[in-house]
Amino acid sequence: MEAKMKRKDSVGLASLFGKGNATEQAMAGYLFILPAIAALSVFLIGPIFYALYISFFKFSFLDPQNAHFIGFANYVRLFHDPLFLRALLNTSIYSFGVVPIQTAISLFLALIVNKIKGKTFFRLAYYLPTVTSTVAVSVMFLFIFEPQGLLNRFLGLFGIHGPNYFNNPDFALPSIMAMAIWATVGQFMIIYLAGLQDIPDDVYEAAELDGAHGWRMLTSITVPLLRRTTFLVVVMSLIGSFQVFDQMYVISGGNGGPLNSTLSVVLDLFNQAFKNQNMGYASAMAFVLFVIILILTLVQNFALGREE
Amino acid sequence: MEWVSKLMHHKLWMWIVAIGFAAVTLIPFIWSIYTSFKPTSQVYENWVPLSHLSAGSYAYILKQFPFARWFLNSVVVAGFVTIGTLIVNTLAGYALARLKFPGRGLIFYIFLGIMMIPGQIVLVPMYMLLSHLGWVDSYQGLIIPFLMNPFLIFLARQFFLGIPKELEEAGRIDGLSYWGMFWRIFLPLSRPLLAAETIFAFQGNWNSFLWPVILEQRQHMYTLPVGLSSFYNQYNQYWNNVLAGVVLLTIPMIIVFLIFQKQFIQGISTTGIR
């Protein structure tokens, strides 16, 4: 006891936080967590409720005096708004196109890289796009996908005349999808590699004794044992891809063109809020996005939780 | 499927696929860097001799356009967000893991729940709040709202839960206060945690685009991604200059990545396991 008392002032801030009894421990706990709680309340929870509130108003930032309550009208309007429906369709095409292809390629690459030497080099190389800003990636691909760009010059070697990718409504979205796959494969490959390390060797040894080889081993041991990882990868990337914005903004110059073919939900939301000053409407849009993502997250938690 | 099994034992095709994909990944970077050193008149030439390459486009954009300022803005914002993130989230994670206080469980579940909420939902009210605070076109507008990160609080909590109780008891016998316990016992053991937090915070912030594009409306306050995107819109025919901007935005992150690659890879692997 005495030693405690003596040491009390030796640690600078010590007297501030005290020690020993439960009240002092609780005080210390609250003090430590206070900055996080303050930030959470001011910059997240408060704004969420405010967003919900104004989603029931016709509300412009420039003219808040004229806001008036319109109930669910913003939500109803959303589902009759061809622009929003187009954005939802584009975002869904993007997500349901990118996610399976990117998952398949990253699994395939992980299986290969796991078998050969030089794992470190390949991991570094494939991961590079993940640490690169999406703005930088988009600009790089704007250059490579130019009519005279690297891709078309390469295709030209085989006598193929490539299109003007990002200015063609049929090609713009698929080109962004290809770019997204290019940029995310490395990240998910690394998650798969980690999953592969987790499969114990004796599972393979047992299967080998049973006469399983190569293809059989892959389809009946490796892939099923990676089920959890696959599920996680799929849901994580679905959640991320429903929030796609940067690529669409940079590539279309903010307007979602050509002919709205690259308008994503978040880009539409951004334009409604900050170009058209339709802030109540944009907030309603945000809640629809929130519900989509919440469902995806709950599916993930439910399925992963049940397996344990 | 016999032939597939046989093929799988030949490593040659694996090498070809792996190297092929590495080429697909690396060529856009290499081509962009190469082009950024070409003279404007030869941007579309396939092979420009080394003697014709120069750093002229870098000198040009740094001198004629506010790229240096944008770079500095990005460094300031990402730097302060990283430092602040380390303080706020490490302390919160520690409290949730190691200190008992009423409401702790509830607070933890609130942070956990918040992780599911997409940031775009607060776009409108956050902009209104920040403009009421007078934080449009400011550094603090890009820093303060982004210090709290529920994922990093969760990470810190998991980390501190893994440290054995005995250490804490030794500290108690030595008469350390709660702050002393955190500062002298737990923090020195936290290097892997701090490294992971630094990487997540710095990478996320250096590359972030949506908030800076909303919040920074005057050119001199742009961060590098916003500056590059607006520069591209105006000067997109001068690819050597545009790509020099891309290199300025990309290289610092690649350097950080190469230095801390182990932590990057571990960080991303653990998100997959749990």
Coordinates of C-alpha atoms in Angstrom, one line a residue:
Chain A
M1 CA 0.0 0.0 0.0
E2 CA 2.7 2.4 1.0
A3 CA 4.7 1.7 -2.1
K4 CA 1.6 2.6 -4.2
M5 CA 1.1 5.9 -2.5
K6 CA 4.7 6.9 -2.9
R7 CA 4.7 6.1 -6.6
K8 CA 1.6 8.0 -7.2
D9 CA 3.1 11.2 -8.5
S10 CA 6.0 9.7 -10.3
V11 CA 4.1 9.1 -13.5
G12 CA 3.1 12.5 -14.6
L13 CA -0.6 12.2 -15.4
A14 CA -1.0 9.4 -12.8
S15 CA -2.9 11.5 -10.3
L16 CA -5.4 12.4 -13.0
F17 CA -6.5 8.8 -13.6
G18 CA -6.0 7.3 -10.2
K19 CA -5.8 3.6 -9.6
G20 CA -7.2 0.8 -7.5
N21 CA -10.9 1.0 -6.8
A22 CA -13.8 0.4 -9.2
T23 CA -14.9 4.1 -9.5
E24 CA -11.4 5.2 -10.4
Q25 CA -11.1 2.4 -13.0
A26 CA -14.4 3.4 -14.5
M27 CA -13.3 7.1 -14.6
A28 CA -10.1 6.1 -16.4
G29 CA -12.1 4.0 -18.8
Y30 CA -14.5 6.8 -19.7
L31 CA -11.6 9.2 -20.1
F32 CA -9.8 6.9 -22.5
I33 CA -12.8 6.3 -24.6
L34 CA -14.1 9.9 -24.5
P35 CA -12.4 11.2 -27.7
A36 CA -13.8 8.3 -29.7
I37 CA -17.3 8.7 -28.3
A38 CA -17.3 12.4 -28.9
A39 CA -16.2 11.9 -32.5
L40 CA -18.7 9.1 -33.0
S41 CA -21.6 11.2 -31.7
V42 CA -20.8 14.5 -33.4
F43 CA -19.6 13.1 -36.8
L44 CA -21.6 10.0 -37.2
I45 CA -24.6 9.3 -35.0
G46 CA -25.9 12.8 -34.9
P47 CA -25.5 13.2 -38.7
I48 CA -27.2 9.8 -39.3
F49 CA -30.3 10.9 -37.4
Y50 CA -30.3 14.3 -39.2
A51 CA -30.0 12.5 -42.5
L52 CA -33.0 10.4 -41.7
Y53 CA -34.9 13.6 -40.6
I54 CA -34.2 15.6 -43.8
S55 CA -34.9 12.6 -46.0
F56 CA -38.6 13.4 -45.2
F57 CA -38.2 17.0 -46.3
K58 CA -37.9 18.8 -49.6
F59 CA -34.7 20.4 -48.5
S60 CA -32.1 22.6 -50.2
F61 CA -28.9 23.7 -48.5
L62 CA -29.1 27.0 -50.2
D63 CA -32.6 27.7 -49.0
P64 CA -33.2 25.9 -45.7
Q65 CA -36.0 28.2 -44.8
N66 CA -38.1 26.8 -47.5
A67 CA -37.8 23.2 -46.4
H68 CA -41.1 21.5 -46.0
F69 CA -42.2 18.1 -44.8
I70 CA -43.2 15.7 -47.5
G71 CA -43.3 12.4 -45.6
F72 CA -42.2 9.4 -47.7
A73 CA -42.4 11.3 -51.0
N74 CA -38.6 11.3 -51.5
Y75 CA -38.6 7.6 -51.2
V76 CA -41.5 7.1 -53.5
R77 CA -40.0 9.4 -56.0
L78 CA -36.8 7.4 -56.0
F79 CA -38.4 4.3 -57.4
H80 CA -39.9 6.3 -60.2
D81 CA -36.8 8.3 -61.0
P82 CA -35.3 6.8 -64.2
L83 CA -31.9 8.3 -63.4
F84 CA -31.8 6.7 -60.0
L85 CA -33.0 3.4 -61.4
R86 CA -30.4 3.6 -64.0
A87 CA -27.7 4.2 -61.4
L88 CA -29.0 1.3 -59.3
L89 CA -28.9 -0.9 -62.4
N90 CA -25.4 0.2 -63.4
T91 CA -24.1 -0.3 -59.8
S92 CA -25.7 -3.8 -59.7
I93 CA -24.2 -4.7 -63.1
Y94 CA -20.9 -3.5 -61.9
S95 CA -21.1 -5.4 -58.6
F96 CA -22.4 -8.7 -59.9
G97 CA -20.0 -8.5 -62.8
V98 CA -16.9 -7.6 -60.9
V99 CA -17.3 -9.7 -57.8
P100 CA -17.4 -13.3 -59.3
I101 CA -14.7 -12.7 -61.9
Q102 CA -12.4 -11.1 -59.4
T103 CA -13.0 -13.8 -56.9
A104 CA -12.3 -16.6 -59.4
I105 CA -9.2 -14.9 -60.7
S106 CA -7.8 -14.3 -57.2
L107 CA -8.5 -17.9 -56.1
F108 CA -6.8 -19.2 -59.3
L109 CA -3.8 -17.0 -58.8
A110 CA -3.5 -17.8 -55.1
L111 CA -3.5 -21.6 -56.0
I112 CA -0.7 -21.0 -58.5
V113 CA 1.4 -18.6 -56.5
N114 CA 1.1 -21.0 -53.5
K115 CA 2.8 -23.8 -55.6
I116 CA 5.7 -21.9 -57.2
K117 CA 8.7 -20.0 -55.9
G118 CA 8.9 -16.3 -55.8
K119 CA 5.8 -15.9 -53.6
T120 CA 7.1 -12.6 -52.2
F121 CA 7.6 -11.0 -55.6
F122 CA 4.2 -12.0 -56.9
R123 CA 2.5 -10.8 -53.8
L124 CA 4.2 -7.5 -54.1
A125 CA 3.4 -7.1 -57.7
Y126 CA -0.2 -8.1 -57.5
Y127 CA -0.8 -6.0 -54.5
L128 CA 0.5 -2.8 -56.0
P129 CA -2.8 -1.6 -57.5
T130 CA -4.5 -2.0 -54.1
V131 CA -2.2 0.7 -52.5
T132 CA -2.6 3.0 -55.5
S133 CA -5.2 5.7 -55.3
T134 CA -8.3 5.0 -57.4
V135 CA -7.9 8.4 -58.9
A136 CA -4.4 7.5 -60.1
V137 CA -5.7 4.1 -61.4
S138 CA -8.5 5.8 -63.3
V139 CA -6.3 8.3 -65.0
M140 CA -3.8 5.6 -65.9
F141 CA -6.5 3.6 -67.5
L142 CA -8.0 6.6 -69.3
F143 CA -4.6 6.8 -71.0
I144 CA -4.2 3.1 -71.7
F145 CA -7.8 2.8 -73.0
E146 CA -7.5 5.9 -75.2
P147 CA -8.4 5.3 -78.9
Q148 CA -4.7 5.5 -79.7
G149 CA -3.8 4.0 -76.3
L150 CA -1.6 1.1 -75.4
L151 CA -4.5 -1.4 -75.4
N152 CA -5.7 -0.6 -78.9
R153 CA -2.1 -0.5 -80.2
F154 CA -1.6 -4.0 -78.8
L155 CA -4.9 -5.2 -80.3
G156 CA -3.8 -3.6 -83.6
L157 CA -1.0 -6.1 -83.8
F158 CA -3.7 -8.7 -84.3
G159 CA -5.6 -6.6 -86.7
I160 CA -8.3 -5.7 -84.2
H161 CA -9.7 -2.1 -84.2
G162 CA -10.5 -1.4 -80.6
P163 CA -13.2 1.1 -79.7
N164 CA -13.0 4.5 -77.9
Y165 CA -13.7 2.6 -74.6
F166 CA -14.7 5.3 -72.2
N167 CA -16.7 7.4 -74.8
N168 CA -18.8 4.5 -76.0
P169 CA -21.9 3.8 -73.9
D170 CA -21.6 0.1 -74.6
F171 CA -18.0 -0.1 -73.5
A172 CA -17.6 2.5 -70.7
L173 CA -19.0 0.5 -67.8
P174 CA -17.4 -2.8 -68.8
S175 CA -14.1 -1.0 -69.1
I176 CA -14.4 0.4 -65.6
M177 CA -15.3 -3.1 -64.5
A178 CA -12.2 -4.5 -66.1
M179 CA -10.2 -1.8 -64.4
A180 CA -11.8 -2.6 -61.0
I181 CA -11.0 -6.3 -61.4
W182 CA -7.4 -5.4 -62.3
A183 CA -7.2 -3.2 -59.2
T184 CA -8.7 -5.6 -56.6
V185 CA -7.5 -9.1 -57.6
G186 CA -4.2 -8.8 -55.6
Q187 CA -5.9 -7.9 -52.4
F188 CA -8.2 -10.9 -52.5
M189 CA -5.4 -13.2 -53.7
I190 CA -3.6 -12.4 -50.5
I191 CA -6.6 -13.2 -48.4
Y192 CA -6.9 -16.5 -50.3
L193 CA -3.2 -17.2 -49.7
A194 CA -3.7 -16.7 -46.0
G195 CA -6.7 -19.1 -46.2
L196 CA -4.5 -21.7 -48.0
Q197 CA -1.9 -21.5 -45.2
D198 CA -4.6 -22.3 -42.7
I199 CA -5.4 -25.7 -44.3
P200 CA -3.5 -28.3 -42.3
D201 CA -1.0 -30.5 -44.2
D202 CA -2.5 -33.7 -42.7
V203 CA -5.7 -33.1 -44.5
Y204 CA -3.8 -33.3 -47.8
E205 CA -1.8 -36.3 -46.6
A206 CA -5.0 -38.2 -45.6
A207 CA -6.5 -37.4 -49.0
E208 CA -3.4 -38.6 -50.7
L209 CA -3.6 -41.9 -48.9
D210 CA -7.1 -42.2 -50.2
G211 CA -5.7 -41.8 -53.7
A212 CA -6.8 -38.2 -54.4
H213 CA -4.6 -36.2 -56.7
G214 CA -4.4 -32.9 -58.5
W215 CA -7.9 -32.0 -59.8
R216 CA -9.7 -34.2 -57.3
M217 CA -7.7 -32.8 -54.4
L218 CA -8.5 -29.2 -55.6
T219 CA -12.3 -29.7 -56.0
S220 CA -13.0 -31.9 -53.0
I221 CA -10.5 -30.6 -50.4
T222 CA -9.0 -27.2 -51.1
V223 CA -12.0 -25.3 -52.5
P224 CA -14.5 -26.6 -49.9
L225 CA -12.1 -25.8 -47.1
L226 CA -11.8 -22.3 -48.5
R227 CA -15.5 -21.8 -48.3
R228 CA -15.4 -19.4 -45.4
T229 CA -12.7 -17.3 -47.1
T230 CA -14.6 -17.3 -50.3
F231 CA -17.8 -16.1 -48.6
L232 CA -15.9 -13.4 -46.8
V233 CA -14.2 -12.2 -50.0
V234 CA -17.5 -12.2 -51.9
V235 CA -19.4 -10.2 -49.3
M236 CA -16.6 -7.8 -48.6
S237 CA -16.2 -6.9 -52.2
L238 CA -20.0 -6.7 -52.8
I239 CA -20.2 -4.1 -50.0
G240 CA -17.3 -2.2 -51.4
S241 CA -18.5 -2.2 -54.9
F242 CA -22.0 -0.9 -54.1
Q243 CA -20.2 2.2 -52.8
V244 CA -18.2 2.8 -56.0
F245 CA -17.7 6.5 -56.8
D246 CA -14.2 7.6 -57.5
Q247 CA -13.7 5.7 -60.8
M248 CA -17.1 6.9 -62.2
Y249 CA -16.4 10.5 -61.2
V250 CA -13.0 10.7 -62.6
I251 CA -13.7 8.8 -65.8
S252 CA -16.9 10.5 -66.7
G253 CA -15.8 13.9 -65.4
G254 CA -18.6 13.8 -62.8
N255 CA -21.6 13.4 -65.1
G256 CA -21.9 9.6 -65.3
G257 CA -21.7 9.7 -69.1
P258 CA -21.7 8.7 -71.9
L259 CA -25.5 8.6 -71.8
N260 CA -25.6 7.8 -68.0
S261 CA -23.8 4.5 -68.7
T262 CA -21.4 5.0 -65.8
L263 CA -23.7 6.7 -63.3
S264 CA -23.4 4.9 -60.0
V265 CA -25.6 5.3 -57.0
V266 CA -23.1 7.3 -55.0
L267 CA -22.3 9.5 -58.0
D268 CA -26.1 10.1 -58.5
L269 CA -26.3 10.9 -54.7
F270 CA -23.4 13.3 -55.0
N271 CA -24.9 15.1 -58.0
Q272 CA -28.3 15.4 -56.4
A273 CA -26.9 16.8 -53.2
F274 CA -24.1 19.1 -54.4
K275 CA -25.0 20.0 -58.0
N276 CA -28.9 20.1 -57.8
Q277 CA -29.0 21.0 -54.0
N278 CA -31.6 18.4 -53.6
M279 CA -30.4 17.4 -50.1
G280 CA -33.5 15.7 -48.8
Y281 CA -33.8 13.6 -51.9
A282 CA -30.1 12.7 -51.7
S283 CA -30.5 11.7 -48.1
A284 CA -33.3 9.3 -49.0
M285 CA -31.0 7.8 -51.6
A286 CA -28.4 7.4 -48.9
F287 CA -30.8 5.4 -46.8
V288 CA -31.7 3.1 -49.7
L289 CA -28.0 2.4 -50.2
F290 CA -27.6 1.9 -46.5
V291 CA -30.4 -0.8 -46.5
I292 CA -28.7 -2.6 -49.4
I293 CA -25.4 -2.7 -47.6
L294 CA -26.9 -3.6 -44.3
I295 CA -28.6 -6.6 -45.9
L296 CA -25.3 -7.7 -47.4
T297 CA -23.5 -7.2 -44.0
L298 CA -26.2 -9.1 -42.1
V299 CA -26.0 -12.0 -44.5
Q300 CA -22.3 -12.1 -43.9
N301 CA -22.5 -12.0 -40.1
F302 CA -25.4 -14.5 -40.1
A303 CA -23.7 -17.0 -42.3
L304 CA -20.2 -16.7 -40.6
G305 CA -21.7 -16.6 -37.2
R306 CA -23.7 -19.8 -37.8
E307 CA -20.6 -21.8 -38.9
E308 CA -18.8 -21.3 -35.7
Chain B
M1 CA -10.1 -35.2 -65.8
E2 CA -6.9 -37.2 -65.9
W3 CA -5.1 -34.8 -68.2
V4 CA -5.9 -31.9 -65.9
S5 CA -4.3 -33.7 -63.0
K6 CA -1.2 -34.4 -65.1
L7 CA -1.1 -30.8 -66.2
M8 CA -1.2 -29.6 -62.6
H9 CA 2.1 -31.2 -61.9
H10 CA 3.9 -29.2 -64.6
K11 CA 5.0 -26.0 -63.0
L12 CA 5.9 -24.3 -66.3
W13 CA 2.4 -23.2 -67.1
M14 CA 2.0 -21.9 -63.6
W15 CA 5.1 -19.7 -64.1
I16 CA 3.7 -18.5 -67.4
V17 CA 0.4 -17.5 -65.8
A18 CA 1.9 -15.9 -62.8
I19 CA 4.4 -13.9 -64.8
G20 CA 1.8 -13.0 -67.3
F21 CA -0.5 -11.6 -64.7
A22 CA 2.4 -9.8 -63.0
A23 CA 3.0 -8.2 -66.4
V24 CA -0.6 -7.1 -66.7
T25 CA -0.3 -5.6 -63.3
L26 CA 3.0 -3.8 -63.8
I27 CA 2.8 -2.6 -67.4
P28 CA 0.2 0.2 -66.7
F29 CA 2.6 1.6 -64.0
I30 CA 5.7 1.2 -66.1
W31 CA 4.0 2.7 -69.2
S32 CA 2.7 5.7 -67.2
I33 CA 6.1 6.4 -65.7
Y34 CA 7.8 6.1 -69.1
T35 CA 5.2 8.4 -70.7
S36 CA 5.6 11.0 -67.9
F37 CA 9.2 11.4 -69.0
K38 CA 8.4 11.8 -72.7
P39 CA 8.3 15.2 -74.5
T40 CA 4.7 16.3 -75.3
S41 CA 5.2 15.9 -79.0
Q42 CA 6.2 12.2 -78.6
V43 CA 3.6 11.0 -76.1
Y44 CA 2.1 8.6 -78.6
E45 CA 5.4 7.3 -79.9
N46 CA 6.0 3.7 -78.8
W47 CA 9.7 3.9 -78.5
V48 CA 11.3 7.2 -77.4
P49 CA 15.0 6.9 -77.0
L50 CA 16.3 7.3 -73.5
S51 CA 18.3 10.4 -74.6
H52 CA 15.0 12.2 -75.4
L53 CA 13.5 11.5 -72.0
S54 CA 13.4 14.3 -69.4
A55 CA 11.8 15.3 -66.2
G56 CA 10.5 18.4 -67.9
S57 CA 6.8 17.6 -67.3
Y58 CA 7.5 17.3 -63.6
A59 CA 9.2 20.7 -63.5
Y60 CA 6.4 22.1 -65.6
I61 CA 3.5 20.9 -63.4
L62 CA 5.2 21.8 -60.1
K63 CA 6.0 25.3 -61.4
Q64 CA 3.0 26.2 -63.4
F65 CA 0.3 24.4 -61.4
P66 CA -0.2 24.0 -57.6
F67 CA 0.9 20.4 -57.6
A68 CA 3.5 21.2 -54.9
R69 CA 0.8 22.7 -52.7
W70 CA -1.6 19.8 -53.3
F71 CA 1.2 17.4 -52.4
L72 CA 1.8 19.3 -49.2
N73 CA -1.9 19.4 -48.4
S74 CA -2.0 15.6 -48.8
V75 CA 1.0 15.1 -46.6
V76 CA -0.4 17.4 -43.8
V77 CA -3.8 15.9 -43.8
A78 CA -2.7 12.2 -44.0
G79 CA 0.0 12.9 -41.4
F80 CA -2.3 14.5 -38.9
V81 CA -5.1 11.9 -39.5
T82 CA -2.6 9.1 -38.9
I83 CA -1.3 10.6 -35.6
G84 CA -4.7 11.4 -34.3
T85 CA -6.0 8.0 -35.3
L86 CA -3.3 6.3 -33.3
I87 CA -4.2 8.3 -30.2
V88 CA -8.0 8.1 -30.4
N89 CA -8.5 4.5 -31.4
T90 CA -5.7 2.9 -29.4
L91 CA -7.0 4.5 -26.2
A92 CA -10.5 3.5 -27.0
G93 CA -9.5 -0.1 -27.8
Y94 CA -7.5 -0.3 -24.6
A95 CA -10.4 0.9 -22.5
L96 CA -12.7 -1.6 -24.1
A97 CA -10.3 -4.5 -23.6
R98 CA -8.8 -3.7 -20.2
L99 CA -10.8 -1.3 -18.1
K100 CA -14.2 -2.2 -16.5
F101 CA -16.8 0.5 -16.6
P102 CA -20.6 0.5 -16.7
G103 CA -21.9 0.5 -20.3
R104 CA -18.7 -0.9 -21.7
G105 CA -20.5 -3.8 -23.5
L106 CA -23.1 -1.5 -25.0
I107 CA -20.5 1.0 -26.2
F108 CA -18.5 -1.9 -27.8
Y109 CA -21.6 -3.1 -29.7
I110 CA -22.3 0.4 -30.8
F111 CA -18.9 0.7 -32.4
L112 CA -19.3 -2.8 -33.9
G113 CA -22.6 -1.8 -35.4
I114 CA -21.2 1.5 -36.8
M115 CA -18.8 -0.5 -38.9
M116 CA -21.7 -1.7 -41.0
I117 CA -22.8 1.8 -41.9
P118 CA -21.5 3.2 -45.3
G119 CA -19.9 6.6 -44.9
Q120 CA -21.9 8.0 -47.8
I121 CA -25.0 8.1 -45.6
V122 CA -23.8 11.2 -43.7
L123 CA -22.6 13.0 -46.8
V124 CA -25.3 15.7 -46.7
P125 CA -25.5 16.4 -42.9
M126 CA -21.7 16.2 -42.5
Y127 CA -21.3 18.8 -45.2
M128 CA -23.9 21.0 -43.5
L129 CA -22.3 20.6 -40.1
L130 CA -18.8 21.3 -41.4
S131 CA -19.9 24.4 -43.3
H132 CA -21.7 25.7 -40.2
L133 CA -18.4 25.2 -38.3
G134 CA -16.7 27.1 -41.1
W135 CA -14.5 24.1 -41.9
V136 CA -15.1 24.1 -45.7
D137 CA -11.8 24.6 -47.4
S138 CA -9.9 23.9 -44.2
Y139 CA -7.4 21.2 -43.0
Q140 CA -9.4 20.5 -39.8
G141 CA -12.4 19.6 -41.9
L142 CA -10.4 16.8 -43.5
I143 CA -8.8 15.7 -40.3
I144 CA -11.0 15.9 -37.2
P145 CA -14.1 14.0 -38.5
F146 CA -11.9 11.2 -39.6
L147 CA -9.9 10.4 -36.5
M148 CA -12.3 7.9 -35.1
N149 CA -12.3 4.6 -36.9
P150 CA -14.5 1.8 -35.5
F151 CA -12.5 -0.9 -37.4
L152 CA -9.3 0.3 -35.8
I153 CA -10.9 0.4 -32.4
F154 CA -12.0 -3.2 -32.9
L155 CA -8.4 -4.1 -34.0
A156 CA -6.9 -2.4 -31.0
R157 CA -9.4 -4.1 -28.6
Q158 CA -8.6 -7.5 -30.0
F159 CA -4.9 -6.8 -29.7
F160 CA -5.1 -5.7 -26.1
L161 CA -7.3 -8.6 -25.1
G162 CA -4.4 -10.9 -26.2
I163 CA -1.9 -9.5 -23.7
P164 CA -1.7 -11.7 -20.6
K165 CA -3.1 -10.6 -17.3
E166 CA 0.1 -11.3 -15.3
L167 CA 1.8 -8.3 -16.8
E168 CA -1.0 -6.1 -15.6
E169 CA -0.8 -7.5 -12.1
A170 CA 3.0 -6.9 -12.0
G171 CA 2.2 -3.3 -12.9
R172 CA -0.4 -3.1 -10.2
I173 CA 2.1 -4.3 -7.6
D174 CA 4.5 -1.7 -8.8
G175 CA 1.8 0.9 -8.1
L176 CA 1.2 2.1 -11.6
S177 CA -1.9 4.1 -12.3
Y178 CA -4.2 3.2 -15.2
W179 CA -2.5 5.7 -17.4
G180 CA 0.9 4.4 -16.3
M181 CA -0.2 0.8 -17.0
F182 CA -1.2 1.8 -20.5
W183 CA 1.8 3.9 -21.2
R184 CA 4.5 1.8 -19.6
I185 CA 3.3 -1.7 -20.0
F186 CA 0.8 -2.0 -22.8
L187 CA 2.0 0.6 -25.3
P188 CA 5.6 -0.7 -25.5
L189 CA 4.1 -4.1 -26.5
S190 CA 1.9 -2.5 -29.2
R191 CA 4.3 -2.0 -32.1
P192 CA 2.5 -4.4 -34.4
L193 CA -0.8 -2.8 -33.6
L194 CA 0.5 0.7 -34.1
A195 CA 2.1 -0.3 -37.4
A196 CA -1.2 -1.8 -38.6
E197 CA -3.1 1.3 -37.5
T198 CA -0.6 3.6 -39.2
I199 CA -0.8 1.8 -42.5
F200 CA -4.6 1.6 -42.5
A201 CA -5.0 5.3 -41.6
F202 CA -2.3 6.6 -43.9
Q203 CA -3.3 4.6 -46.9
G204 CA -7.0 5.3 -46.5
N205 CA -6.4 9.0 -46.1
W206 CA -3.7 9.5 -48.8
N207 CA -6.0 7.9 -51.4
S208 CA -9.4 9.3 -50.2
F209 CA -11.3 11.3 -52.7
L210 CA -15.0 11.7 -52.0
W211 CA -14.7 13.9 -48.9
P212 CA -11.9 16.1 -50.2
V213 CA -13.8 16.6 -53.4
I214 CA -16.8 17.8 -51.5
L215 CA -15.1 19.8 -48.8
E216 CA -12.2 21.5 -50.6
Q217 CA -13.6 23.9 -53.1
R218 CA -10.8 26.4 -53.6
Q219 CA -8.0 25.2 -55.7
H220 CA -5.2 25.8 -53.3
M221 CA -6.9 23.6 -50.7
Y222 CA -7.2 20.5 -52.9
T223 CA -5.5 17.3 -51.9
L224 CA -3.4 15.6 -54.5
P225 CA -6.2 13.2 -55.8
V226 CA -8.6 16.1 -56.2
G227 CA -6.0 18.3 -57.8
L228 CA -5.0 15.5 -60.2
S229 CA -8.6 14.9 -61.2
S230 CA -9.3 18.5 -61.9
F231 CA -6.0 18.9 -63.7
Y232 CA -6.9 15.9 -65.9
N233 CA -10.2 17.5 -66.8
Q234 CA -8.5 20.6 -68.1
Y235 CA -5.3 19.4 -69.7
N236 CA -6.1 15.8 -70.7
Q237 CA -4.3 16.1 -74.0
Y238 CA -1.0 16.6 -72.3
W239 CA -0.5 13.1 -71.2
N240 CA 3.1 13.5 -70.1
N241 CA 2.0 16.2 -67.6
V242 CA -1.1 14.3 -66.4
L243 CA 0.9 11.1 -65.9
A244 CA 3.6 13.0 -64.0
G245 CA 0.8 14.0 -61.6
V246 CA -0.2 10.3 -61.4
V247 CA 3.4 9.4 -60.5
L248 CA 3.5 12.1 -57.8
L249 CA 0.3 10.7 -56.3
T250 CA 1.4 7.0 -56.5
I251 CA 5.1 6.9 -55.7
P252 CA 4.9 8.0 -52.0
M253 CA 2.4 5.3 -51.3
I254 CA 4.4 2.7 -53.1
I255 CA 7.5 3.6 -51.1
V256 CA 5.5 3.3 -47.8
F257 CA 4.2 0.0 -49.1
L258 CA 7.6 -1.4 -49.9
I259 CA 9.0 -0.4 -46.5
F260 CA 6.1 -1.8 -44.6
Q261 CA 5.1 -4.6 -47.0
K262 CA 5.1 -7.2 -44.3
Q263 CA 2.6 -5.3 -42.2
F264 CA 0.4 -4.5 -45.2
I265 CA 0.2 -8.1 -46.2
Q266 CA -0.4 -9.3 -42.6
G267 CA -3.1 -6.6 -42.2
I268 CA -5.0 -7.7 -45.2
S269 CA -4.6 -11.4 -44.4
T270 CA -6.1 -11.0 -41.0
T271 CA -9.1 -9.2 -42.3
G272 CA -9.7 -12.4 -44.3
I273 CA -9.3 -14.8 -41.4
R274 CA -11.6 -13.1 -39.0

